[in-house]
Short mmCIF file of C-alpha atoms in Angstrom, two decimals:
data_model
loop_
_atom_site.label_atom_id
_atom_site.label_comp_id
_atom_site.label_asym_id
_atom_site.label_seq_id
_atom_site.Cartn_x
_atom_site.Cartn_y
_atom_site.Cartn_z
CA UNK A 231 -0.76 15.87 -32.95
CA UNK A 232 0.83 17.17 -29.91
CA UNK A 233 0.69 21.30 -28.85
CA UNK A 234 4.04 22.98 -28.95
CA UNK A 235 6.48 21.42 -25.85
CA UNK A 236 6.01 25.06 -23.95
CA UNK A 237 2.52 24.75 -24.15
CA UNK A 238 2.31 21.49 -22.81
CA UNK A 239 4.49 21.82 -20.01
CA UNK A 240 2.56 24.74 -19.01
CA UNK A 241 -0.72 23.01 -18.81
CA UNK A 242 0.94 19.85 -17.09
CA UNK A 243 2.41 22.02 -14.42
CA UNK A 244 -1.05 23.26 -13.70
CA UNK A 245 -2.78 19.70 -13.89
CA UNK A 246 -0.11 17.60 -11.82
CA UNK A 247 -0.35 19.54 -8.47
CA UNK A 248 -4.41 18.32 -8.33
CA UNK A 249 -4.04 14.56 -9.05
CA UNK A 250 -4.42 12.95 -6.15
CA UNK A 251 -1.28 10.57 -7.14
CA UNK A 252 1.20 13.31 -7.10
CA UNK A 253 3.26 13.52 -3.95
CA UNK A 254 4.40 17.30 -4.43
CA UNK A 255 1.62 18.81 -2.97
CA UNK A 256 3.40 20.72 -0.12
CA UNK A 257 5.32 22.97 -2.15
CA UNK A 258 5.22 24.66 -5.55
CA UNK A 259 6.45 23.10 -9.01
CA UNK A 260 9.89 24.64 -10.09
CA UNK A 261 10.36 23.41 -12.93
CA UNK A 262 8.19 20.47 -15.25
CA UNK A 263 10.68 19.17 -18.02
CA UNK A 264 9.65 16.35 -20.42
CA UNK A 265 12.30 13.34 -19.81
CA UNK A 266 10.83 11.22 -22.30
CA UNK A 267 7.95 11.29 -25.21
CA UNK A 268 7.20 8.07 -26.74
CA UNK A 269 4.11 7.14 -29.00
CA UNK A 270 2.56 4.24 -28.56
CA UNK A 271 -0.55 5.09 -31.21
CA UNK A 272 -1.20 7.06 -33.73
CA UNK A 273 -4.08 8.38 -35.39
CA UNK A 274 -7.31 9.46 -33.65
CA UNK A 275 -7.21 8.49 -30.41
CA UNK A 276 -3.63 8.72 -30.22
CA UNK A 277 -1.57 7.50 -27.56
CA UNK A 278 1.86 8.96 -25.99
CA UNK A 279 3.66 7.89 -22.94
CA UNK A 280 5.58 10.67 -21.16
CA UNK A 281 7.85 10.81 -18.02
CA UNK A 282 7.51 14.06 -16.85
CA UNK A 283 11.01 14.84 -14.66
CA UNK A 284 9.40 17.84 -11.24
CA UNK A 285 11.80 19.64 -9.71
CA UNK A 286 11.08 20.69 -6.10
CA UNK A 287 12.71 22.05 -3.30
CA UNK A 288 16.05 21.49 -5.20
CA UNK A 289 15.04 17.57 -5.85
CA UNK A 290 13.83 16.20 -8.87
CA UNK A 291 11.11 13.67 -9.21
CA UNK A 292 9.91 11.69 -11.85
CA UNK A 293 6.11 10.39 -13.08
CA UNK A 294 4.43 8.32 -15.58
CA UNK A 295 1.63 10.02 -17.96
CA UNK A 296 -0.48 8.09 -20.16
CA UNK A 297 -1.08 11.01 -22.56
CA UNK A 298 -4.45 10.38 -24.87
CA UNK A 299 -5.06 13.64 -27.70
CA UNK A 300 -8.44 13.50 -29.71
CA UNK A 301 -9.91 15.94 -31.75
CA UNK A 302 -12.97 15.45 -29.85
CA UNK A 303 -13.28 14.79 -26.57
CA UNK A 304 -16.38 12.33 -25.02
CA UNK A 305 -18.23 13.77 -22.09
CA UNK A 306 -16.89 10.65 -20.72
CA UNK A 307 -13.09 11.71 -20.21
CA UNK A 308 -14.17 15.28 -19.97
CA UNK A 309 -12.68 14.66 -15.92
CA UNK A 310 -9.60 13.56 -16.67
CA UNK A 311 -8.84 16.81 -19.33
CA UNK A 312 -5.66 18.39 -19.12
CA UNK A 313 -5.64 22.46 -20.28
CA UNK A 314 -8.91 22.90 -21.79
CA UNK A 315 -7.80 22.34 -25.13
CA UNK A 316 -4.48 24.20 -25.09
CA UNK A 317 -4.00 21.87 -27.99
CA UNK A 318 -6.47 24.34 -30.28
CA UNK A 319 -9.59 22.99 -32.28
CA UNK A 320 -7.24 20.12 -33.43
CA UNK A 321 -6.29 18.53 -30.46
CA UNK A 322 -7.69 17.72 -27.34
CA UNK A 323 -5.03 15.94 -24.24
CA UNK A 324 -6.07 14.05 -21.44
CA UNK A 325 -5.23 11.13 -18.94
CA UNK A 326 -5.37 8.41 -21.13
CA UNK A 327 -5.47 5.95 -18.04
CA UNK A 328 -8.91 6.20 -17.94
CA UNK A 329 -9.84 5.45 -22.13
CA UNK A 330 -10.09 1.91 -22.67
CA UNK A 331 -10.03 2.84 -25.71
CA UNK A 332 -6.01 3.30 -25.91
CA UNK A 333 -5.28 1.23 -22.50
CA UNK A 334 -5.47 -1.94 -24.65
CA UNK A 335 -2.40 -1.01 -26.27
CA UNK A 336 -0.66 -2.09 -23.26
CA UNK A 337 -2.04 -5.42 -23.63
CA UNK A 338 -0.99 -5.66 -27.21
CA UNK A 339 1.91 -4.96 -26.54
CA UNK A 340 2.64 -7.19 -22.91
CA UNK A 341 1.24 -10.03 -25.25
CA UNK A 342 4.06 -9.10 -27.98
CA UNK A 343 6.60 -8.29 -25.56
CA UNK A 344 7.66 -5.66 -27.72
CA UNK A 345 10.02 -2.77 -27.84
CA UNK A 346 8.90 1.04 -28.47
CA UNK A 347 11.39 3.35 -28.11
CA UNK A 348 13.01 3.38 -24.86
CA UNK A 349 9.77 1.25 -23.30
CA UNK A 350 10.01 -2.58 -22.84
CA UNK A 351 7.28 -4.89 -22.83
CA UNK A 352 7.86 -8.23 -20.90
CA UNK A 353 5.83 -11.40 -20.37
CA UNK A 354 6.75 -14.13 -17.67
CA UNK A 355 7.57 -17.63 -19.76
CA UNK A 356 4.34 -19.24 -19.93
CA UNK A 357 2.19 -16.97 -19.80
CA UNK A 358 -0.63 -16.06 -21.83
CA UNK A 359 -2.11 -12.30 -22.25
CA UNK A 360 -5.46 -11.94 -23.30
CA UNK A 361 -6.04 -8.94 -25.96
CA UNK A 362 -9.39 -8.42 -25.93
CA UNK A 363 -10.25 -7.04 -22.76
CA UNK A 364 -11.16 -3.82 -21.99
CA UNK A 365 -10.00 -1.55 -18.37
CA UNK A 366 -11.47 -0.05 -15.74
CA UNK A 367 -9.18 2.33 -13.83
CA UNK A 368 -9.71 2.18 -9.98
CA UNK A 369 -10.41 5.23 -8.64
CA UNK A 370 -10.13 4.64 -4.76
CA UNK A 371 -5.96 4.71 -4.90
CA UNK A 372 -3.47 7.55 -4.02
CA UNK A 373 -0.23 6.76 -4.89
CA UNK A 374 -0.80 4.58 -8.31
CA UNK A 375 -3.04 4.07 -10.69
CA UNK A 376 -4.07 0.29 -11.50
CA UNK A 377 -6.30 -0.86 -14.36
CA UNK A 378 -8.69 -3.47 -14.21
CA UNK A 379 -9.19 -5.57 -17.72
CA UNK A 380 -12.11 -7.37 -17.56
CA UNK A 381 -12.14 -10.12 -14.91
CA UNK A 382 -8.45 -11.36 -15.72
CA UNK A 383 -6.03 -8.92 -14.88
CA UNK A 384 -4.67 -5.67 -12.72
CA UNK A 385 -2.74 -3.74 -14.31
CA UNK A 386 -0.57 -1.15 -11.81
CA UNK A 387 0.58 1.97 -13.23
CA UNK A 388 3.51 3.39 -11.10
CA UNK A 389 2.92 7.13 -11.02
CA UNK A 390 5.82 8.85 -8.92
CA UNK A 391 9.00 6.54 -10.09
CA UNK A 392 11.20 4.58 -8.47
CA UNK A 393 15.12 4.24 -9.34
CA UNK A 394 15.86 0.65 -10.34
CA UNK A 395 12.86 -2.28 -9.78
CA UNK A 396 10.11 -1.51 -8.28
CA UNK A 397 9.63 -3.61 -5.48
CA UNK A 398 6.31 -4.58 -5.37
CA UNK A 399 7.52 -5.96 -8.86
CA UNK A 400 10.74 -7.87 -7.60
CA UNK A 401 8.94 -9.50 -4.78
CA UNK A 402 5.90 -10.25 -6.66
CA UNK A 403 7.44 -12.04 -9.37
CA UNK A 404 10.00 -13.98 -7.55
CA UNK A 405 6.58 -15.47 -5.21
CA UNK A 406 5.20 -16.11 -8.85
CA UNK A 407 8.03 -18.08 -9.62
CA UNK A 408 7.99 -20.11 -6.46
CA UNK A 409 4.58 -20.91 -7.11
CA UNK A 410 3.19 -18.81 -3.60
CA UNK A 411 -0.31 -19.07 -3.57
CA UNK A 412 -1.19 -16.43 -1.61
CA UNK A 413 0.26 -13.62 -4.34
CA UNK A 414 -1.16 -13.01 -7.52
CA UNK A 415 0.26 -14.11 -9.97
CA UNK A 416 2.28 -12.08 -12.40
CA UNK A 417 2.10 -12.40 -16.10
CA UNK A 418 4.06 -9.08 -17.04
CA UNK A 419 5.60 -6.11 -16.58
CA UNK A 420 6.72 -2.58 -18.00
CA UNK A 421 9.98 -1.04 -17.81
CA UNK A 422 11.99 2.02 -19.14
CA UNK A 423 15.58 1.53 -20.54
CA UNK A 424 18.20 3.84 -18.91
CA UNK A 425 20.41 6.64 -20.14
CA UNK A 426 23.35 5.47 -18.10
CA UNK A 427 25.09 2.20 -19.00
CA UNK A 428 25.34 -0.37 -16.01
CA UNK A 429 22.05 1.17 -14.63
CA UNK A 430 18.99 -0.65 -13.52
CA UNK A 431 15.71 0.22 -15.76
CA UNK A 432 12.65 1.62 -14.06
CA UNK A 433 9.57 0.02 -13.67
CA UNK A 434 6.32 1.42 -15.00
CA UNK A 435 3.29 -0.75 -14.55
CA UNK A 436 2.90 -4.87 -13.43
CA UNK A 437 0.16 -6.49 -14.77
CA UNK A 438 -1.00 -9.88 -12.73
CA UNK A 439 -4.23 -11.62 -11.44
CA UNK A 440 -7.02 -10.11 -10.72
CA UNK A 441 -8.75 -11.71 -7.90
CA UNK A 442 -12.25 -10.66 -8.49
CA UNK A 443 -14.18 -13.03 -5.82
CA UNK A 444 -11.71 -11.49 -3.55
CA UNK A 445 -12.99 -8.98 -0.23
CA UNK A 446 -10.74 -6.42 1.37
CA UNK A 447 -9.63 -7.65 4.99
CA UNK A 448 -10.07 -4.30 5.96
CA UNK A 449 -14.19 -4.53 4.80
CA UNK A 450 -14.42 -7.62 6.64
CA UNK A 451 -13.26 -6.96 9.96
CA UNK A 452 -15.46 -3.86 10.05
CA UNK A 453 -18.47 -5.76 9.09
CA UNK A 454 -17.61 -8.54 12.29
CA UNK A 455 -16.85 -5.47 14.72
CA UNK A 456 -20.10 -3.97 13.51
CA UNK A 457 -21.97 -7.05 13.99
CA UNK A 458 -20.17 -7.11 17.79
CA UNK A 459 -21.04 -3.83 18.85
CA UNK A 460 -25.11 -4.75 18.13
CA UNK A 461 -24.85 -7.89 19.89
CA UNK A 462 -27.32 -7.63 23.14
CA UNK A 463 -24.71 -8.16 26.27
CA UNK A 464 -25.78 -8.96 30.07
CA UNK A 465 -25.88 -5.99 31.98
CA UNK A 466 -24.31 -5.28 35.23
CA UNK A 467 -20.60 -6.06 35.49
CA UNK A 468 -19.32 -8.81 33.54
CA UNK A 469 -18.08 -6.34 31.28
CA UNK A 470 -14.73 -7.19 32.33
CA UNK A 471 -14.97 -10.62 31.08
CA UNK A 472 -16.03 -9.43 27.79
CA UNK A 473 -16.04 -12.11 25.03
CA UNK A 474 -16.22 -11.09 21.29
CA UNK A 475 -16.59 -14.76 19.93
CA UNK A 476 -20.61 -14.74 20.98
CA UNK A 477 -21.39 -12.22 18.14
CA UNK A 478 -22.19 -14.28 14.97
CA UNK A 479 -19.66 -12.44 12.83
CA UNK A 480 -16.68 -13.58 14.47
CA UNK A 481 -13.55 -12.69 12.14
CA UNK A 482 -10.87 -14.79 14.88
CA UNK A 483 -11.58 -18.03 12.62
CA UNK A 484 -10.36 -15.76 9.48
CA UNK A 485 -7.54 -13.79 11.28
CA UNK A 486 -5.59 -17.21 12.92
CA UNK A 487 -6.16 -18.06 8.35
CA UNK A 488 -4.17 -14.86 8.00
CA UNK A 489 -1.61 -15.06 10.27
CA UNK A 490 -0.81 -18.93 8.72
CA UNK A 491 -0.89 -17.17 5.21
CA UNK A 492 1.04 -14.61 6.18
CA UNK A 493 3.88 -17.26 8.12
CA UNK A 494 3.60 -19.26 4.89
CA UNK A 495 4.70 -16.00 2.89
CA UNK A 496 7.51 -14.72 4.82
CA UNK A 497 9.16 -18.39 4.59
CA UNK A 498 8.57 -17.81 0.61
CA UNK A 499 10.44 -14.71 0.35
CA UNK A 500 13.26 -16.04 2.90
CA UNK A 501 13.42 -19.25 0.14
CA UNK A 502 13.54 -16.40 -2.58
CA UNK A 503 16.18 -13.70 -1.11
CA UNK A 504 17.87 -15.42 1.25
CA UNK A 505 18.38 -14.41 5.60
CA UNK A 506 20.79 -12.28 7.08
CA UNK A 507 21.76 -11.93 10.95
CA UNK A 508 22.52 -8.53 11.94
CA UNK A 509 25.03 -7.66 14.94
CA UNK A 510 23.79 -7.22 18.22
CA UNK A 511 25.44 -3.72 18.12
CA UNK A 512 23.11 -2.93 15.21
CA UNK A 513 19.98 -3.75 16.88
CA UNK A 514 20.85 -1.48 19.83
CA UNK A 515 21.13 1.64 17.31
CA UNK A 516 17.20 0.30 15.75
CA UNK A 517 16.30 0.70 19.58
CA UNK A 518 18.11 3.87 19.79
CA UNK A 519 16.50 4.96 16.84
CA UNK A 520 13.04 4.09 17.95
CA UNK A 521 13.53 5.95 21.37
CA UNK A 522 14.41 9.22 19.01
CA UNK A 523 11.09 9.03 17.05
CA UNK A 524 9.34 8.54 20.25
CA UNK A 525 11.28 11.68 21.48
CA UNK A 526 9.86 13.71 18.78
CA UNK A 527 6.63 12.73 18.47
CA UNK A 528 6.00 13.59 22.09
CA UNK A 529 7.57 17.24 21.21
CA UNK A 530 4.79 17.53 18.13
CA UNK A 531 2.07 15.43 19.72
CA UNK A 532 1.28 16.09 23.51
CA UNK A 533 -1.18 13.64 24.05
CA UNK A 534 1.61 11.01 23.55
CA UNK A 535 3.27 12.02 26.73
CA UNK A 536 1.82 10.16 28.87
CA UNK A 537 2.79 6.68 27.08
CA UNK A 538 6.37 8.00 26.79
CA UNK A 539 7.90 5.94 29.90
CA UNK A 540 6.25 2.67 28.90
CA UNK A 541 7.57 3.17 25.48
CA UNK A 542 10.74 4.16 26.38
CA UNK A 543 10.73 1.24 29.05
CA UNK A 544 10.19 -0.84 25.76
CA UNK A 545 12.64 0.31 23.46
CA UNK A 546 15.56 0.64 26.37
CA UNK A 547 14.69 -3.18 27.27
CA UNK A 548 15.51 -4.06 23.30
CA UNK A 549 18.79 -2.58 23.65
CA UNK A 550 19.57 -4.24 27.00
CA UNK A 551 19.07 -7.72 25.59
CA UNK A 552 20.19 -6.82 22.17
CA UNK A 553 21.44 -9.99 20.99
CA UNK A 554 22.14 -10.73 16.53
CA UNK A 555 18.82 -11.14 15.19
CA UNK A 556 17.96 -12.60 11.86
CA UNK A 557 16.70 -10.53 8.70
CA UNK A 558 15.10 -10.92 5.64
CA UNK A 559 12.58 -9.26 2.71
CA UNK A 560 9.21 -8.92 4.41
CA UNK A 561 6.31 -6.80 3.30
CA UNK A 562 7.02 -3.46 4.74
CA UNK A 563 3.60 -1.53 5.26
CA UNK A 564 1.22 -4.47 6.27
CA UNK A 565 -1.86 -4.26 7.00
CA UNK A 566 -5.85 -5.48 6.63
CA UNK A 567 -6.36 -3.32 3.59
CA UNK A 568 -3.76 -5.33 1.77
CA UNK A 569 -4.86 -8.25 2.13
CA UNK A 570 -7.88 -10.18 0.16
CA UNK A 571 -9.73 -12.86 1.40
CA UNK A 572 -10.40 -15.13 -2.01
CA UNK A 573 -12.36 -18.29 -2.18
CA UNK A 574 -9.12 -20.20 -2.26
CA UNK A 575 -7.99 -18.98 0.86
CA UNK A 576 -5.98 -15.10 1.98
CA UNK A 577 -3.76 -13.25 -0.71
CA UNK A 578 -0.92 -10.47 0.10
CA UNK A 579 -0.62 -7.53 -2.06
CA UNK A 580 1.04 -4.55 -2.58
CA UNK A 581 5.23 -5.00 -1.10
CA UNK A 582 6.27 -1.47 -1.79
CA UNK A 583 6.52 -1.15 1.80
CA UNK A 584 5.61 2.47 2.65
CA UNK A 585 5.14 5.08 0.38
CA UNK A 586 6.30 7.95 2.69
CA UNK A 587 9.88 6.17 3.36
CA UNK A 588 13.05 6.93 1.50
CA UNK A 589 13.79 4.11 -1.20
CA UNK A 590 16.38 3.02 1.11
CA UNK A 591 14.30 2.55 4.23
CA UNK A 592 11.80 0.44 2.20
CA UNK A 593 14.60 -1.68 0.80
CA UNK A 594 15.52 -2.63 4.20
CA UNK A 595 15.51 -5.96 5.48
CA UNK A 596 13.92 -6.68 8.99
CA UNK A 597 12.71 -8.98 11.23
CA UNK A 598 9.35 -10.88 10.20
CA UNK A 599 7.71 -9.57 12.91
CA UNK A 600 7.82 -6.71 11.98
CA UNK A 601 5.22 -7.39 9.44
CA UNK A 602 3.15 -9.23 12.34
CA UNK A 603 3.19 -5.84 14.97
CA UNK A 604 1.83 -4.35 11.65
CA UNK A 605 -1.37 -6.21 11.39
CA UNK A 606 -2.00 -6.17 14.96
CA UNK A 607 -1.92 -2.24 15.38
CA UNK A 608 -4.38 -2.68 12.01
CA UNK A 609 -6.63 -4.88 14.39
CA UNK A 610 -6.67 -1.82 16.72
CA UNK A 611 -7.49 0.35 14.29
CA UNK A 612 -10.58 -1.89 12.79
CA UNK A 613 -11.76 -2.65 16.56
CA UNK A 614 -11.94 1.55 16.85
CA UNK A 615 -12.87 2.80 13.03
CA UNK A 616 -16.84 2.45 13.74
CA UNK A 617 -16.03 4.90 17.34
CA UNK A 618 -14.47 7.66 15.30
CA UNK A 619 -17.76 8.12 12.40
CA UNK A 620 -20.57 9.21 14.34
CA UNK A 621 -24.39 7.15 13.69
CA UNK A 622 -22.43 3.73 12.40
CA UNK A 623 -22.93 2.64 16.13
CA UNK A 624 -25.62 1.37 18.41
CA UNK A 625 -25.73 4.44 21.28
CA UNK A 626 -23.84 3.55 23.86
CA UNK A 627 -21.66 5.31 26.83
CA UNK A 628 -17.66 5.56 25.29
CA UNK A 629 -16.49 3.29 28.10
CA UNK A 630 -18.93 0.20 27.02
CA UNK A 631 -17.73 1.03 23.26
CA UNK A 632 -13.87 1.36 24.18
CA UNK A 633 -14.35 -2.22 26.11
CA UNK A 634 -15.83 -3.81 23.36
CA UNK A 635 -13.38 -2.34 20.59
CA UNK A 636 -10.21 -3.77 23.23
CA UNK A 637 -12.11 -7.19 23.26
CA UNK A 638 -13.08 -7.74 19.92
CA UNK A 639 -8.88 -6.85 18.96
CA UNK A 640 -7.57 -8.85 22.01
CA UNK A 641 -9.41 -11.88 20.41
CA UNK A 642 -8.08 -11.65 17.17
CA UNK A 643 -4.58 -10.63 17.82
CA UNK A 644 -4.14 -13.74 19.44
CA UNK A 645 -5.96 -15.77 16.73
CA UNK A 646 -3.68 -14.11 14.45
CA UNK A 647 -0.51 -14.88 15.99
CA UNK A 648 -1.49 -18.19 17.06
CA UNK A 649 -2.35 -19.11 13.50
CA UNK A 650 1.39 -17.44 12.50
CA UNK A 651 3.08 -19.74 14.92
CA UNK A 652 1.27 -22.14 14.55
CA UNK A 653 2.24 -22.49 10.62
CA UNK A 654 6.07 -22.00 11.04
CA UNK A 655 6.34 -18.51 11.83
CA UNK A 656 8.22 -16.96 15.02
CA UNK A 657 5.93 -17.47 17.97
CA UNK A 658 5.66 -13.59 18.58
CA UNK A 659 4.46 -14.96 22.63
CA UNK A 660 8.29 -16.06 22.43
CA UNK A 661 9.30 -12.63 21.37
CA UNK A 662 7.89 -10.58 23.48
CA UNK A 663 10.59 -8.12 23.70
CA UNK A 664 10.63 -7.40 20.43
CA UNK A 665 7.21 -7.66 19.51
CA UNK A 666 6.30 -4.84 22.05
CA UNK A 667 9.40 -2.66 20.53
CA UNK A 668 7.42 -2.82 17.14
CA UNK A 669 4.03 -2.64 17.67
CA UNK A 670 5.26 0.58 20.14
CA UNK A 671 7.74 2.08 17.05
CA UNK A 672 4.53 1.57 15.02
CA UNK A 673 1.89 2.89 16.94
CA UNK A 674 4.20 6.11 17.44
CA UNK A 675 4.20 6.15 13.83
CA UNK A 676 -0.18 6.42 13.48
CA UNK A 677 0.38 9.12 16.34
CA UNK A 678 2.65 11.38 14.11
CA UNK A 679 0.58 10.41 11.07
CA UNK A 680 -3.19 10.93 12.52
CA UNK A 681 -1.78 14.46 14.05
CA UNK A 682 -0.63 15.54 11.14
CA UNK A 683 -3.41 14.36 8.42
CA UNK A 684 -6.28 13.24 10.58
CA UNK A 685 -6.73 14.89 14.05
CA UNK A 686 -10.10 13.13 14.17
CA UNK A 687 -8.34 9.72 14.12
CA UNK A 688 -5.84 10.81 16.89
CA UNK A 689 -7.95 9.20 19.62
CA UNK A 690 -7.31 5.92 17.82
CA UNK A 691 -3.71 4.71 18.46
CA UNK A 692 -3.76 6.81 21.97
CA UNK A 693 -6.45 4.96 23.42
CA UNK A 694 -4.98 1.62 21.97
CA UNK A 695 -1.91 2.46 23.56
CA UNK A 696 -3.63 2.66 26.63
CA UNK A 697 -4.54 -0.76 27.13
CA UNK A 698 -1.11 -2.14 25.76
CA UNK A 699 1.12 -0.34 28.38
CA UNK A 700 -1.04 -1.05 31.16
#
């Protein structure tokens, strides 16, 4: 049995603000309302799904709760307890994300594609839930929760909504039904009905493969540039010629892999959702609007001064040959932590695009290589992660280290985007113009980012930026 509404929105405005998943942190909760309370199970565990509707800074947000009450709680979920027992002796509440326990019910009720309350349960046609499985939250995410039942499926749980289909959801299941094999596959999905007629429902959670013989991209190009900064080298000076491929974890054969997977994707979604060619006129005001964020970065971030002319240079020669440029859905925030490298070959996840743009900007279509500047700035990044955490390094002077980062990217950058060409994508050699606008617009991005959340990580995109405006 649930504690009186007041005393449950009191203790949820106290737990919300330290969950890692909420996105309020900045400011202070003005008001916690309780948009919708649905149970899901009764008895002991019981199970209740809530959308909790935050008002901030004179906007309103809205999350997901999985709310679990016992009348004992297990030392096991003592982590995830919300108020210390406001409930009294005969209730205790707490995330219920993390009670397998009550998580199944979600499978119960995918399988059933059934209806409870203002929740919807759907199943793609043809597929086949398994019921008997029971989750694993992982803990390593920010921004969701997912839920890992048995070796079968992910389960995402959306925490801070999103009006309408979630996107990760709308791209995901229209690769699914185009049979991409470098997505997992979806088998179903969660949704909330909508007060207003006409309007589109929300989507909760998305529950798909789970790729368990799968390794993180990001993992695996640390463990080659590791392997590349202990590899003896001559001394003297052929340090100019540097060549990563003599260390014996070379990643380039895996990253030119990628950048066909990824080529092989973006014709997918251009199958699914169709191409668009914007004017001329508006890819001058994308230049223009590069040039701006440049402008105030530099303002906030010093150290980005002295890259402001070659960026500018950049952006300015977009404009100047600004000529109608084709568009389309592309992943949005891509990178080599999402992407999985499976026995069967490279796999694409999460198309939310990123989580700190308006719903509009994320919605956008762009350019495909867009997507491509993305994972070559995350190449710069790996080639410069082990530089930045002291003791993961063989002792060196900075200048041999910085040398061998810029070789070890330089080699697979161009593995990447040969393999992209090379499998049907746009040759990003034959691009240059816009290919340095975008890997510039992003890399001015990381600057505002790392000065803002991780000084220590500053030196990162600077010193890349070095080498690419030389």
């Amino acid at each position: 049995m649930l504690p009186p509404r007041s005393d449950l929105v009191r203790d949820l405005a106290e737990w919300l603000p330290r969950q890692r998943w909420f996105g309020g942190k900045d400011g202070p909760i003005d008001e916690l309302s309780i948009g919708t309370a649905t149970e899901l199970r009764s008895g002991d565990p019981a199970l209740h799904h809530l959308i909790l509707d935050v008002r901030q800074n004179g906007a309103t947000d809205h999350y997901q709760l999985l709310l679990g009450v016992r009348r004992e709680l297990p030392d096991r979920l003592r982590h995830v307890e919300i108020g210390g027992g406001s409930g009294g002796a005969e209730a205790c509440l707490y995330d219920a994300a993390h009670d397998p326990d009550l998580t199944r019910t979600l499978l119960d009720a995918l399988a059933d594609e059934a209806s409870i309350g203002p929740l919807r349960f759907h199943r793609v046609d043809g597929a086949r839930i398994r019921t008997d499985l029971a989750s694993l939250p992982i803990t390593t995410e920010q921004s969701n929760t997912s839920l890992l039942f048995g070796d079968a499926y992910i389960c995402k749980l959306f925490r801070r909504l999103s009006n309408g289909v979630n996107l990760d959801l709308e791209v995901n299941l229209a690769l699914t039904r185009r049979g991409c094999a470098h997505v997992p596959s979806v088998h179903g999905w969660i949704e909330l009905e909508p007060d207003e007629p006409g309007a589109e429902p929300v989507t909760l959670g998305l529950l798909s493969d789970y790729l368990h013989t799968g390794a993180e991209g990001w993992s695996l190009a640390i463990a080659s540039v590791r392997d590349w900064f202990a590899y003896p080298l001559p001394p003297g000076d052929e340090w100019a010629e540097l060549d990563a491929s003599g260390a014996g974890g070379d990643f380039a054969a895996e990253a030119e892999r990628l950048g066909a997977a990824t080529a092989q994707v973006h014709r997918a979604l251009a199958d699914a959702f169709g191409v668009t060619t914007v004017p001329a006129e508006e890819v001058r005001a994308m230049a223009a609007r590069m040039n701006a964020e440049l402008t105030a970065t530099c303002r906030a971030v010093p150290g980005l001064a002295p890259h402001a002319k070659a960026l500018t240079g950049a952006f300015l020669d977009l404009a100047a040959r600004a000529a109608p440029m084709p568009v389309q859905r592309v992943h949005g925030d891509y990178h080599l932590g999402q992407v999985l490298r499976t026995e069967s070959g490279w796999a694409l996840l999460d198309f939310e695009g990123e989580p700190a743009r308006a719903e509009s900007e994320r919605r956008a279509l762009a350019h495909p290589l867009r997507d491509v500047a993305g994972m070559l700035r995350s190449f710069e990044y790996a080639a410069r992660f082990l530089i930045t955490k002291a003791g993961t390094v063989p002792t060196e002077s900075g200048p041999h280290l910085e040398t061998r980062a810029h070789a070890w990217a330089a080699r697979n950058r161009a593995a990447f985007c040969r393999g992209y060409a090379a499998a049907g994508g746009a040759d990003p050699a034959a691009h240059s113009v816009l290919m340095h606008a975008f890997e510039f617009e992003k890399a001015v991005y990381e600057v505002r980012y790392e000065a803002r959340n991780r000084p220590a990580w500053l030196p990162v995109p600077l010193t890349s930026l070095a080498h690419l405006t030389a």
